[in-house]
Coordinates of C-alpha atoms in Angstrom, one line a residue:
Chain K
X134 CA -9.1 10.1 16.5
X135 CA -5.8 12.0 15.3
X136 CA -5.9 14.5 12.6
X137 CA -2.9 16.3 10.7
X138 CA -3.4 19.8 10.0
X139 CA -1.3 21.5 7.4
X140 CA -1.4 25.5 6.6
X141 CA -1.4 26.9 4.0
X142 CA -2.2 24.7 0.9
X143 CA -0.8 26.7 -1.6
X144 CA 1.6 29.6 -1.7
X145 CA 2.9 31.9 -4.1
X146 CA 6.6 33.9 -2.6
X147 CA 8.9 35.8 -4.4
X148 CA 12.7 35.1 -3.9
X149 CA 14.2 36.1 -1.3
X150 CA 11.0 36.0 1.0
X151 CA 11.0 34.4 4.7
X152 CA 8.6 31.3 4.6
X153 CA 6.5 30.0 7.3
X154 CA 4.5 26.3 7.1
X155 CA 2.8 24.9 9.9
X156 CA 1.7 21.2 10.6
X157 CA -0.2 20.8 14.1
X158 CA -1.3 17.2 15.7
X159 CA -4.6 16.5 17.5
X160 CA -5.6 13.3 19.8
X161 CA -2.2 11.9 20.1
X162 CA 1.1 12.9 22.5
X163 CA 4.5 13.5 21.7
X164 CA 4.3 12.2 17.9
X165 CA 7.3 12.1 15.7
X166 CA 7.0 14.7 13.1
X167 CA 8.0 15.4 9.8
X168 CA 8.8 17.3 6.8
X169 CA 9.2 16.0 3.8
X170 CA 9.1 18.2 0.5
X171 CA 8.2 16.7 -3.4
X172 CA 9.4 18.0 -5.9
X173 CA 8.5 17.5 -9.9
X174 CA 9.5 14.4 -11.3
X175 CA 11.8 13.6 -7.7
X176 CA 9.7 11.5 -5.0
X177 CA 9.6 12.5 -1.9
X178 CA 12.6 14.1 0.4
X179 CA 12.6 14.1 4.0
X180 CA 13.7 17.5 5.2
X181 CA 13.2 17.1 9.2
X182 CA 12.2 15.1 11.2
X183 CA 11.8 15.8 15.2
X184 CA 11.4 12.9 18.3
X185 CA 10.5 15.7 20.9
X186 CA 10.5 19.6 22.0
X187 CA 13.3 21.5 20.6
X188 CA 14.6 18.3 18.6
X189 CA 15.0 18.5 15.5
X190 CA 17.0 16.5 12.7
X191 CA 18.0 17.5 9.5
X192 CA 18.5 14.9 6.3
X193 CA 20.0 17.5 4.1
X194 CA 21.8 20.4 4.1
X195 CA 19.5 23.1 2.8
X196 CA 18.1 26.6 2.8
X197 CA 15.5 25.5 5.5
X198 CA 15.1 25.5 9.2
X199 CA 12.5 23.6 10.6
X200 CA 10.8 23.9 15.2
X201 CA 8.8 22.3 17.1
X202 CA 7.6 24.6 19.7
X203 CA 5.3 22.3 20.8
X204 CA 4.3 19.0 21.3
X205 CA 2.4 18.9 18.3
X206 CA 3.3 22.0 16.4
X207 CA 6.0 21.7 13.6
X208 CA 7.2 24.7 11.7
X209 CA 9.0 24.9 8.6
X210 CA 10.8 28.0 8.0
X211 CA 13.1 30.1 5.7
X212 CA 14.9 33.3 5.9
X213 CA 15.0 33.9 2.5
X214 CA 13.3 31.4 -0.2
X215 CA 15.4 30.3 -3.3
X216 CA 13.5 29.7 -6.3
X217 CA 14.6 25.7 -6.1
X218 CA 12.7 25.7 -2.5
X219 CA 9.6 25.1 -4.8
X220 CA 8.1 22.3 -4.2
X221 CA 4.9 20.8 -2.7
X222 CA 5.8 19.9 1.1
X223 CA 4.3 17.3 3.4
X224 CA 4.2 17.3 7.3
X225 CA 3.4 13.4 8.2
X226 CA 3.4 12.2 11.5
X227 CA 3.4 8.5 13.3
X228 CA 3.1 7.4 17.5
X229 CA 7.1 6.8 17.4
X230 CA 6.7 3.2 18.0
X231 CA 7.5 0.0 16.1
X232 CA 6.1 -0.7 12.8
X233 CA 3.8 2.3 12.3
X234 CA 3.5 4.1 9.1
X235 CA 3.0 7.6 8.5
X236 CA 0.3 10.1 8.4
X237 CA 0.5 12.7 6.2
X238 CA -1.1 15.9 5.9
X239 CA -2.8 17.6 2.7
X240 CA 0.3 19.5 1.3
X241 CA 1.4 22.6 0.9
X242 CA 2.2 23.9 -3.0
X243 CA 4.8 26.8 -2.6
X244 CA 5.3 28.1 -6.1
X245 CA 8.8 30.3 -5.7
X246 CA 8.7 33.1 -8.8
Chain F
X158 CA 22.7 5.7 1.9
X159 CA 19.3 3.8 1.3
X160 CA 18.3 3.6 -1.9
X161 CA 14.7 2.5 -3.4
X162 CA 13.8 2.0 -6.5
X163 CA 10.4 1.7 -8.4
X164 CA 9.6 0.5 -11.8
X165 CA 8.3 1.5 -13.9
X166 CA 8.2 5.1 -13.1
X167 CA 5.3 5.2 -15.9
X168 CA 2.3 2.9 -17.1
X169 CA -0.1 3.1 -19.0
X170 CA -2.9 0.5 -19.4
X171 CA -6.4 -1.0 -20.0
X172 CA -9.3 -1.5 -17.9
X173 CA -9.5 -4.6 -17.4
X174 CA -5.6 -6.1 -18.0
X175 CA -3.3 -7.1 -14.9
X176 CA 0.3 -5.0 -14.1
X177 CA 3.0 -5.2 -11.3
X178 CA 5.1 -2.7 -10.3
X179 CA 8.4 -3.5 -8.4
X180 CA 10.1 -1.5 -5.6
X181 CA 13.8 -2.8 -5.1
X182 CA 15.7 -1.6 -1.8
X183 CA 19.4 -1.3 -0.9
X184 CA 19.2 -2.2 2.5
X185 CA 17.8 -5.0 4.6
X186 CA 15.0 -4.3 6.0
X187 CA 11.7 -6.2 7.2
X188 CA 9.6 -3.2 6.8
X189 CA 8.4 -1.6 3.7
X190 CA 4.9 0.8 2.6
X191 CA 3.1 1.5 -0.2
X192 CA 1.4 5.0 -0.6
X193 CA -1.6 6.1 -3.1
X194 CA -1.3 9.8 -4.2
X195 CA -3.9 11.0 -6.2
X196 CA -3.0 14.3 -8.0
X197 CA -2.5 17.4 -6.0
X198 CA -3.3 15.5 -3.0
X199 CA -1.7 14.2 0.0
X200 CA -0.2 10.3 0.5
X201 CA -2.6 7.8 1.7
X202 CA -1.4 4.8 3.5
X203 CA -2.2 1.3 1.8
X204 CA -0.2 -1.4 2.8
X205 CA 2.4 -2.1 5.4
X206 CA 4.3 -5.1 5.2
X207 CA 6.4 -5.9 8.1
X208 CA 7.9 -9.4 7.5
X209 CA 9.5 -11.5 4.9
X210 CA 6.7 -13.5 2.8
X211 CA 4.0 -11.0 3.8
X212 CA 1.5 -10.9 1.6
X213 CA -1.5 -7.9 2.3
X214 CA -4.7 -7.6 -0.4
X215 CA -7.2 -5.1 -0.6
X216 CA -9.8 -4.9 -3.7
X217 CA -7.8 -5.2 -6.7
X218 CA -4.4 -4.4 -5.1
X219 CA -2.0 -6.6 -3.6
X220 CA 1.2 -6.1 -1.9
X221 CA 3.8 -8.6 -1.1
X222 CA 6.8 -8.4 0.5
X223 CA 10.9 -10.6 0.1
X224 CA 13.1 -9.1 2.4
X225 CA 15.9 -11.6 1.1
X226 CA 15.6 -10.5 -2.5
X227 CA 14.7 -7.1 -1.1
X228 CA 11.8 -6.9 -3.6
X229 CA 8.0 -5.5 -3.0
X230 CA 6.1 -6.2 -5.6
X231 CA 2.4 -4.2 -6.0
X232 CA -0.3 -6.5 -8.3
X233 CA -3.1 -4.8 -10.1
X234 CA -6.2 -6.9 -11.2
X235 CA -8.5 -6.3 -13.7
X236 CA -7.6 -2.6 -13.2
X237 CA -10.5 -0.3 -13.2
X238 CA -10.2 3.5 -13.8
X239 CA -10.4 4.7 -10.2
X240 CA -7.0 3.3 -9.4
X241 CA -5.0 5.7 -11.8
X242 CA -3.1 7.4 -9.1
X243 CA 1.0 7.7 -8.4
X244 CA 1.7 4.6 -6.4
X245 CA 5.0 5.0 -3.9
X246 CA 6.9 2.7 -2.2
X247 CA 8.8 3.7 1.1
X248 CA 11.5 1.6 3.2
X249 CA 12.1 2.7 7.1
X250 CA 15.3 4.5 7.5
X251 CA 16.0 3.0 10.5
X252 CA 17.4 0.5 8.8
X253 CA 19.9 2.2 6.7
X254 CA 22.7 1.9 9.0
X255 CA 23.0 5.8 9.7
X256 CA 20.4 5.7 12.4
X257 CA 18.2 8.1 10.8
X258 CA 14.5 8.3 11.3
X259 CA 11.6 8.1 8.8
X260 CA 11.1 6.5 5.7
X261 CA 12.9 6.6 2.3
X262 CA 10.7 7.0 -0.7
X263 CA 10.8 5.6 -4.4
X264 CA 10.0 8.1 -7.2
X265 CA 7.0 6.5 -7.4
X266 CA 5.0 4.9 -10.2
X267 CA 2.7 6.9 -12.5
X268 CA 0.1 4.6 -12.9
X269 CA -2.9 5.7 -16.0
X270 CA -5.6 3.3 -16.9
X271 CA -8.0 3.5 -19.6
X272 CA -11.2 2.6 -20.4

């Protein structure tokens, strides 16, 4: 069966920090992958989404980067972390095809002080 | 841009009673989710609803779906405690004219209930 794994679950940066936040796949090939961040009182935002390798798409113009290294590795990064970056942010995945929801994983809660 | 909307954003209600909470969309589209977050936790898939007329139940919760009025409703019966949770509803973005993938959430519906 296919499990999302999302690392870690909460974090605690200072501004101006680089920011690293992982999302890996198992039991499935070349999934789409996102990123999608919440913040308080706002729903959900997708941040990135990628199709493939090295493709990656961005929603909205922002102070984060997101990779995919890998098949099912998906990164979220920032050089330097703003203190409205905080957020709690959700990888989610799905097979690509017709009709099929998403997966999410368990969250990460980045606190920017 | 593709819009969705939930209401109420808040609710607050008895064991026991019945409540509906409506997700309206800007866009057509003949696909639309519903999502369960408890608090602090992840989103957990409940219903997909990929037609006009589509109707989907499970335990107290039903979902239902009229891509002409572009209206998903979500029905609560006889609410017990255990479904106090922020409900979200989510339309595919493919749809949105601007080719984009994934889905586009509501703000989601605060949902409390009481004993």
């Amino acid at each position: 069966s296919q499990t999302i794994h999302q690392w870690p679950a909460t974090l605690v940066q200072p501004v101006g920090s680089p920011l690293s936040l992982e999302c890996t796949v198992e039991g499935t090939s070349n999934p789409n992958l996102y990123w999608y961040r919440q913040a308080a009182g706002r729903g959900l935002q997708l941040l990135f989404y990628s199709v493939g390798i090295g493709q990656i798409s961005s929603e909205v113009p922002q102070n984060l980067s997101a990779s995919r290294p890998q098949d099912r590795q998906f990164i979220l990064s920032s050089k330097k972390l703003l203190l409205s970056d905080s957020g709690f942010y959700l990888c989610a995945w799905n097979p690509g095809g017709r009709n099929e929801k998403l997966f999410f994983g368990s969250g990460t809660q980045l606190s920017v002080l | 841009e593709l819009k969705v909307e939930q209401n109420p954003l808040f609710l607050s209600m008895q064991e026991g009673k019945n409540y509906t909470i409506y997700c309206n969309y800007s866009t057509t589209s003949d696909r639309l989710y519903w999502y369960r977050q408890d608090p602090g936790k992840s989103l957990e898939s409940l219903f997909v609803l990929l037609s006009n007329g589509a109707v989907k139940q499970e335990g107290r919760l039903m979902a239902s779906l009229d891509t002409k009025a572009r209206l998903s409703t979500l029905h609560i019966t006889a609410a017990v405690h255990d479904l106090s949770a922020t409900y979200f509803c989510a339309v595919d973005n493919r749809y949105s004219g601007g080719g984009a993938d994934g889905l586009t959430f509501g703000k989601g519906t605060h949902l409390i209930i009481q004993p």
